[in-house]
XYZ file of N, CA, C and O in Angstrom:
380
model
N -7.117 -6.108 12.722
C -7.939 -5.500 13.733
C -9.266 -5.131 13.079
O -9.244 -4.461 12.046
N -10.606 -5.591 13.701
C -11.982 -5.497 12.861
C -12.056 -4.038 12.951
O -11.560 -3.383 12.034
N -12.761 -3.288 14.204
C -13.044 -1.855 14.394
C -12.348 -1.399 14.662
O -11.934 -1.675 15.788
N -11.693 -0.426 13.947
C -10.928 0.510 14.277
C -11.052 1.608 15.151
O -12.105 2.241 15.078
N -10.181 1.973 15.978
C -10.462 2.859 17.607
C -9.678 3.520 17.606
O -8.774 3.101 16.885
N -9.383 4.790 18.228
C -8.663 5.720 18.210
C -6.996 5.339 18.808
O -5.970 5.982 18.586
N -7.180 3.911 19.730
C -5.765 3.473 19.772
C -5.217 2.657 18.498
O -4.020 2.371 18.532
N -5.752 2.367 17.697
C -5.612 1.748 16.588
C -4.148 3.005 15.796
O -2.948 3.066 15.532
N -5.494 3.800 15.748
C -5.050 4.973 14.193
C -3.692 5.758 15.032
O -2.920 6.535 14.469
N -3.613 5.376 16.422
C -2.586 5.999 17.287
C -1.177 4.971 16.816
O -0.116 5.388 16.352
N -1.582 3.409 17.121
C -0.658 2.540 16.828
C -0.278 2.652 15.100
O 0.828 2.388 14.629
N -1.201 3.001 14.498
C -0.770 3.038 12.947
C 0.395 3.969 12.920
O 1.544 3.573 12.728
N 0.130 4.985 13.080
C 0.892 6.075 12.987
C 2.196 6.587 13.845
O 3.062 7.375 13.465
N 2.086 5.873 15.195
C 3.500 5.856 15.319
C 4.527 4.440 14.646
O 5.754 4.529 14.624
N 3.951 3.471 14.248
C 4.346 2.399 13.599
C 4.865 3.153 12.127
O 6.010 2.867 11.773
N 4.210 3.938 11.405
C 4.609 4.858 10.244
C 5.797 5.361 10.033
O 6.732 5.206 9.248
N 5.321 6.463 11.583
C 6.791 7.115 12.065
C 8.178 6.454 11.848
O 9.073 6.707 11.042
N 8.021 5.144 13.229
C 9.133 4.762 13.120
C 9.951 4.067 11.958
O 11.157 3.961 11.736
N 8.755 3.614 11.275
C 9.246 2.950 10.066
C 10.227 3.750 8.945
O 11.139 3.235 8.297
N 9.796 5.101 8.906
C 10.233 6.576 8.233
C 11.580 6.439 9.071
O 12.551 6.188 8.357
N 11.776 6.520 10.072
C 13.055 7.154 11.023
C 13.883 6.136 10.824
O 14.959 6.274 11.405
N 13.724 4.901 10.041
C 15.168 3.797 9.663
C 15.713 4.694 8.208
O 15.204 5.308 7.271
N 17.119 4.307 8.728
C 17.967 5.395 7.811
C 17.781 4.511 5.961
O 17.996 5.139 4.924
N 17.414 3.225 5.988
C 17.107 2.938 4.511
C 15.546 2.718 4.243
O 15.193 2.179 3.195
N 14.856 3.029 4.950
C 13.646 3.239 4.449
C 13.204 4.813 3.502
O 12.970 5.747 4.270
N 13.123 5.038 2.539
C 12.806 6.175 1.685
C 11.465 6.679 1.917
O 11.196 7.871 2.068
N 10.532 5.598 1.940
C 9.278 6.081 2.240
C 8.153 4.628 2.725
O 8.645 3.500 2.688
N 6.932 4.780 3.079
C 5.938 3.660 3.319
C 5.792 3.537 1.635
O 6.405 4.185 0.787
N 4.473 2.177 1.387
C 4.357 1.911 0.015
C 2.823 1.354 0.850
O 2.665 0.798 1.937
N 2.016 1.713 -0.021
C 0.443 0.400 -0.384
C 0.463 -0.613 -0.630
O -0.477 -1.392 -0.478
N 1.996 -0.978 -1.265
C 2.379 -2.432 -1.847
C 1.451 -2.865 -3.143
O 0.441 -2.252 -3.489
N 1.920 -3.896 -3.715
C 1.159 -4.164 -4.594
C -0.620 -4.198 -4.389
O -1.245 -4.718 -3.464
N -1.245 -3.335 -5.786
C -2.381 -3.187 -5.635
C -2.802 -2.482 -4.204
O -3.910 -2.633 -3.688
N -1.985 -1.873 -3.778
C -2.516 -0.480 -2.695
C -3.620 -1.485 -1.985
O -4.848 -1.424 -2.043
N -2.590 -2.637 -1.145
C -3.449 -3.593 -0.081
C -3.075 -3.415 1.275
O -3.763 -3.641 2.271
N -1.520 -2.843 1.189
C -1.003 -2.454 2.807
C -1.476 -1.085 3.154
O -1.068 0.005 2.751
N -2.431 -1.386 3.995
C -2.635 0.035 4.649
C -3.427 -0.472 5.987
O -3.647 -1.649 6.273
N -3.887 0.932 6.907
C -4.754 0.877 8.179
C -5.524 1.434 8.088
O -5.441 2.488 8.719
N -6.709 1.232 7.357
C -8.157 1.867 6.810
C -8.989 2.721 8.312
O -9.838 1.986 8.815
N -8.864 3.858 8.897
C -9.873 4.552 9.565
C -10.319 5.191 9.264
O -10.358 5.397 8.051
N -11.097 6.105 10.308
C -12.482 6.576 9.659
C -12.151 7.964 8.476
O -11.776 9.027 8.971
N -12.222 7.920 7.809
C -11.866 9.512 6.468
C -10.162 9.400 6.289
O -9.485 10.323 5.837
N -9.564 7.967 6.773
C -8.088 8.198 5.816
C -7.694 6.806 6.163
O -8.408 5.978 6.729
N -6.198 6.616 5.661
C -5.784 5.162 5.959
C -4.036 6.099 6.051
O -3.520 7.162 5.708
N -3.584 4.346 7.014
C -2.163 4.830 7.078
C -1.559 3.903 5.764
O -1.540 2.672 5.787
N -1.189 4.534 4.889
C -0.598 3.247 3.902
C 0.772 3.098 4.444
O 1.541 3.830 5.067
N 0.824 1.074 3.678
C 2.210 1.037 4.238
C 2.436 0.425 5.451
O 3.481 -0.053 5.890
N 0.948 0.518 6.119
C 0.769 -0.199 7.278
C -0.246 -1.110 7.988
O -1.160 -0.643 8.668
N -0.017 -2.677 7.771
C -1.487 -3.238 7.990
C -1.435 -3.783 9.233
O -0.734 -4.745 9.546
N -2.297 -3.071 10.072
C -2.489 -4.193 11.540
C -3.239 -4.880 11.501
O -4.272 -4.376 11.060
N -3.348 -6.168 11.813
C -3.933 -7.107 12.250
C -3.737 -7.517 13.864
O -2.904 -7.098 14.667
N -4.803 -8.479 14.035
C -4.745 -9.282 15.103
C -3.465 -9.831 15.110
O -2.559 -9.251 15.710
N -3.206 -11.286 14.286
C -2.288 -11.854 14.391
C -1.145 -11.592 14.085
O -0.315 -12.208 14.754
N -0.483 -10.467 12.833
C 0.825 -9.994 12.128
C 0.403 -8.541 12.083
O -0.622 -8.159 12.647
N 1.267 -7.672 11.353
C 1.512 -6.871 11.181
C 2.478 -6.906 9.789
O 3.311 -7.785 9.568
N 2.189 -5.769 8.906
C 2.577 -6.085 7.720
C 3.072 -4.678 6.874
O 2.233 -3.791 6.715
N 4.536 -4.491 6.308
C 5.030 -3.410 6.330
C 5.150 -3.107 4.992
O 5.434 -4.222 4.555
N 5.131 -2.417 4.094
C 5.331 -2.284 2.781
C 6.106 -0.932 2.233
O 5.787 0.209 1.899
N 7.317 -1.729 2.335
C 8.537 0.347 2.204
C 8.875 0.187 0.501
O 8.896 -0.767 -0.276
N 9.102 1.534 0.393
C 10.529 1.751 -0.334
C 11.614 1.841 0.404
O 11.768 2.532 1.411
N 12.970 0.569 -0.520
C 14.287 0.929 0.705
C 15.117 2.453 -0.453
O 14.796 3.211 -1.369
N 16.179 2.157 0.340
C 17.356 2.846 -0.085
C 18.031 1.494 -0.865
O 17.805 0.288 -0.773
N 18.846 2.195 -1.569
C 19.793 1.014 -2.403
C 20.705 1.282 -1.860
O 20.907 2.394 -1.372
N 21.726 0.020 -1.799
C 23.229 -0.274 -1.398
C 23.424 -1.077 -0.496
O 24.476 -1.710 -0.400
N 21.946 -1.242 0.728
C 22.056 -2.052 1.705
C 21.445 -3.461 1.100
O 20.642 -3.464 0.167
N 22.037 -4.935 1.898
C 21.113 -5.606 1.502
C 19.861 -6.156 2.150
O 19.853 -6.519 3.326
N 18.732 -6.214 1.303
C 17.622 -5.988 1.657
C 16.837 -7.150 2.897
O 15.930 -6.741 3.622
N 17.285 -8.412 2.968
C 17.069 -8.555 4.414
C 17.855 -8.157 5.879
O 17.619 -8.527 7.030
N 18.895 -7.237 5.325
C 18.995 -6.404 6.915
C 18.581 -4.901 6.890
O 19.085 -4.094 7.671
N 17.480 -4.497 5.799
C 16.340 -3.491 5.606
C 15.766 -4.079 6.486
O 15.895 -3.837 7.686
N 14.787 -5.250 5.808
C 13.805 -5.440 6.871
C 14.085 -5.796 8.542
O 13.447 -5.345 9.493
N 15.385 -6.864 8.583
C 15.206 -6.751 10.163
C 15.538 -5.285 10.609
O 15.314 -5.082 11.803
N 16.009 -4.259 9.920
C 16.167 -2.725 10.799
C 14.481 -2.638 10.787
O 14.026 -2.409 11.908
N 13.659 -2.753 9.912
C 11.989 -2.042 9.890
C 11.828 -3.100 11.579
O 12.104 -2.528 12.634
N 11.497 -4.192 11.592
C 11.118 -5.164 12.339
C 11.642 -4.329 14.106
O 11.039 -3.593 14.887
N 13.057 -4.957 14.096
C 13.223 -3.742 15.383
C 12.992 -2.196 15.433
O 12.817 -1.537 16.458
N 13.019 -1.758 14.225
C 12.075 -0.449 14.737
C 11.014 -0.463 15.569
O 10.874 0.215 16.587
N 10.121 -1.416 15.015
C 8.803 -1.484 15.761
C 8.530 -2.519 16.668
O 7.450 -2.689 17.234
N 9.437 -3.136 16.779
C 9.199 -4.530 17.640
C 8.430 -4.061 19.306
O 7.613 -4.738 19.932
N 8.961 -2.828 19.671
C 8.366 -2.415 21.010
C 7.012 -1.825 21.142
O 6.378 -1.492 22.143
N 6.742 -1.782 19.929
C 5.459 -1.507 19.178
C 4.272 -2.348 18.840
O 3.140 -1.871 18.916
N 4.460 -3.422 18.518
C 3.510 -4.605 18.060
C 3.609 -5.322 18.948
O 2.568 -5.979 18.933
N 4.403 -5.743 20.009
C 4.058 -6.659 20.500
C 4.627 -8.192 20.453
O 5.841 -8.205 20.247
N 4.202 -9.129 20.556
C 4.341 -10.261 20.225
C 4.269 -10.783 18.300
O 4.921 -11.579 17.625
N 3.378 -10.047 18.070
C 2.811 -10.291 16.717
C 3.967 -10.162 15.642
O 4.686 -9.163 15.646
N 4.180 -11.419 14.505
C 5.208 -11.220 13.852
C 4.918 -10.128 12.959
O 3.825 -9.561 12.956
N 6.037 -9.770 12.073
C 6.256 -8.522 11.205
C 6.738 -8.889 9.726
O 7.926 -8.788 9.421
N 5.858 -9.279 8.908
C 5.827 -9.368 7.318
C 6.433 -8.091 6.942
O 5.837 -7.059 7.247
N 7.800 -8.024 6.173
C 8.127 -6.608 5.735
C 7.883 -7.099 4.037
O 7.952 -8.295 3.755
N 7.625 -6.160 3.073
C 7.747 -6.192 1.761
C 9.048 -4.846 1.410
O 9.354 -3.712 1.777
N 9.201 -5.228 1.072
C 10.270 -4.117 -0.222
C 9.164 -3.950 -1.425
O 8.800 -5.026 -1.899
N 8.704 -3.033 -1.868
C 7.842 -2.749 -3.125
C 8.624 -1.543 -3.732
O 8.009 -0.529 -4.063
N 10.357 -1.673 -3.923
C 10.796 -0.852 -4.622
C 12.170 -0.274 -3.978
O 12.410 -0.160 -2.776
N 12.892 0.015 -4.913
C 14.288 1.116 -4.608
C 14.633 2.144 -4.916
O 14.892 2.289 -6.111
N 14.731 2.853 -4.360
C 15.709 3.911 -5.241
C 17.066 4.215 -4.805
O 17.765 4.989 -5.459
């Protein structure tokens, strides 16, 4: 997304939320080199990149689960959320 608008930093942040409220997500991540984020005006949501075309997630999981049914739990978290647009999840870590 080029300019960022107050529905933007609205969609960042409940996208955050929900991402937090999956029981193996520990926390959001910047991902490598602190590139996932939603840059607005005096902060960013890290952890969360919207775009036009994708959307792009960067957690810490929980350990024990395995990690592609982490991400499809992140994915339907937000699926009612994004839209059409697919959902790149990263894992950048466990604990």
């Amino acid at each position: 997304m080029n300019e960022p608008t107050h529905e933007t930093a609205d969609l960042a942040d409940e996208v955050a939320d929900a991402v937090r409220r999956c029981p193996d997500v520990v926390d959001l991540s910047s991902g490598p080199f602190a590139t996932v984020a939603t840059y607005l005006p005096g902060r960013k949501v890290p952890g969360v990149a919207l775009r036009d075309d994708e959307v792009e997630i960067s957690i810490v999981a929980r350990q024990g689960r395995p990690l592609p049914e982490v991400a499809d739990e992140v994915r339907a978290a937000i699926a009612s959320l994004v839209g059409d647009r697919p959902v790149n999840v990263h894992i950048g870590g466990m604990q």
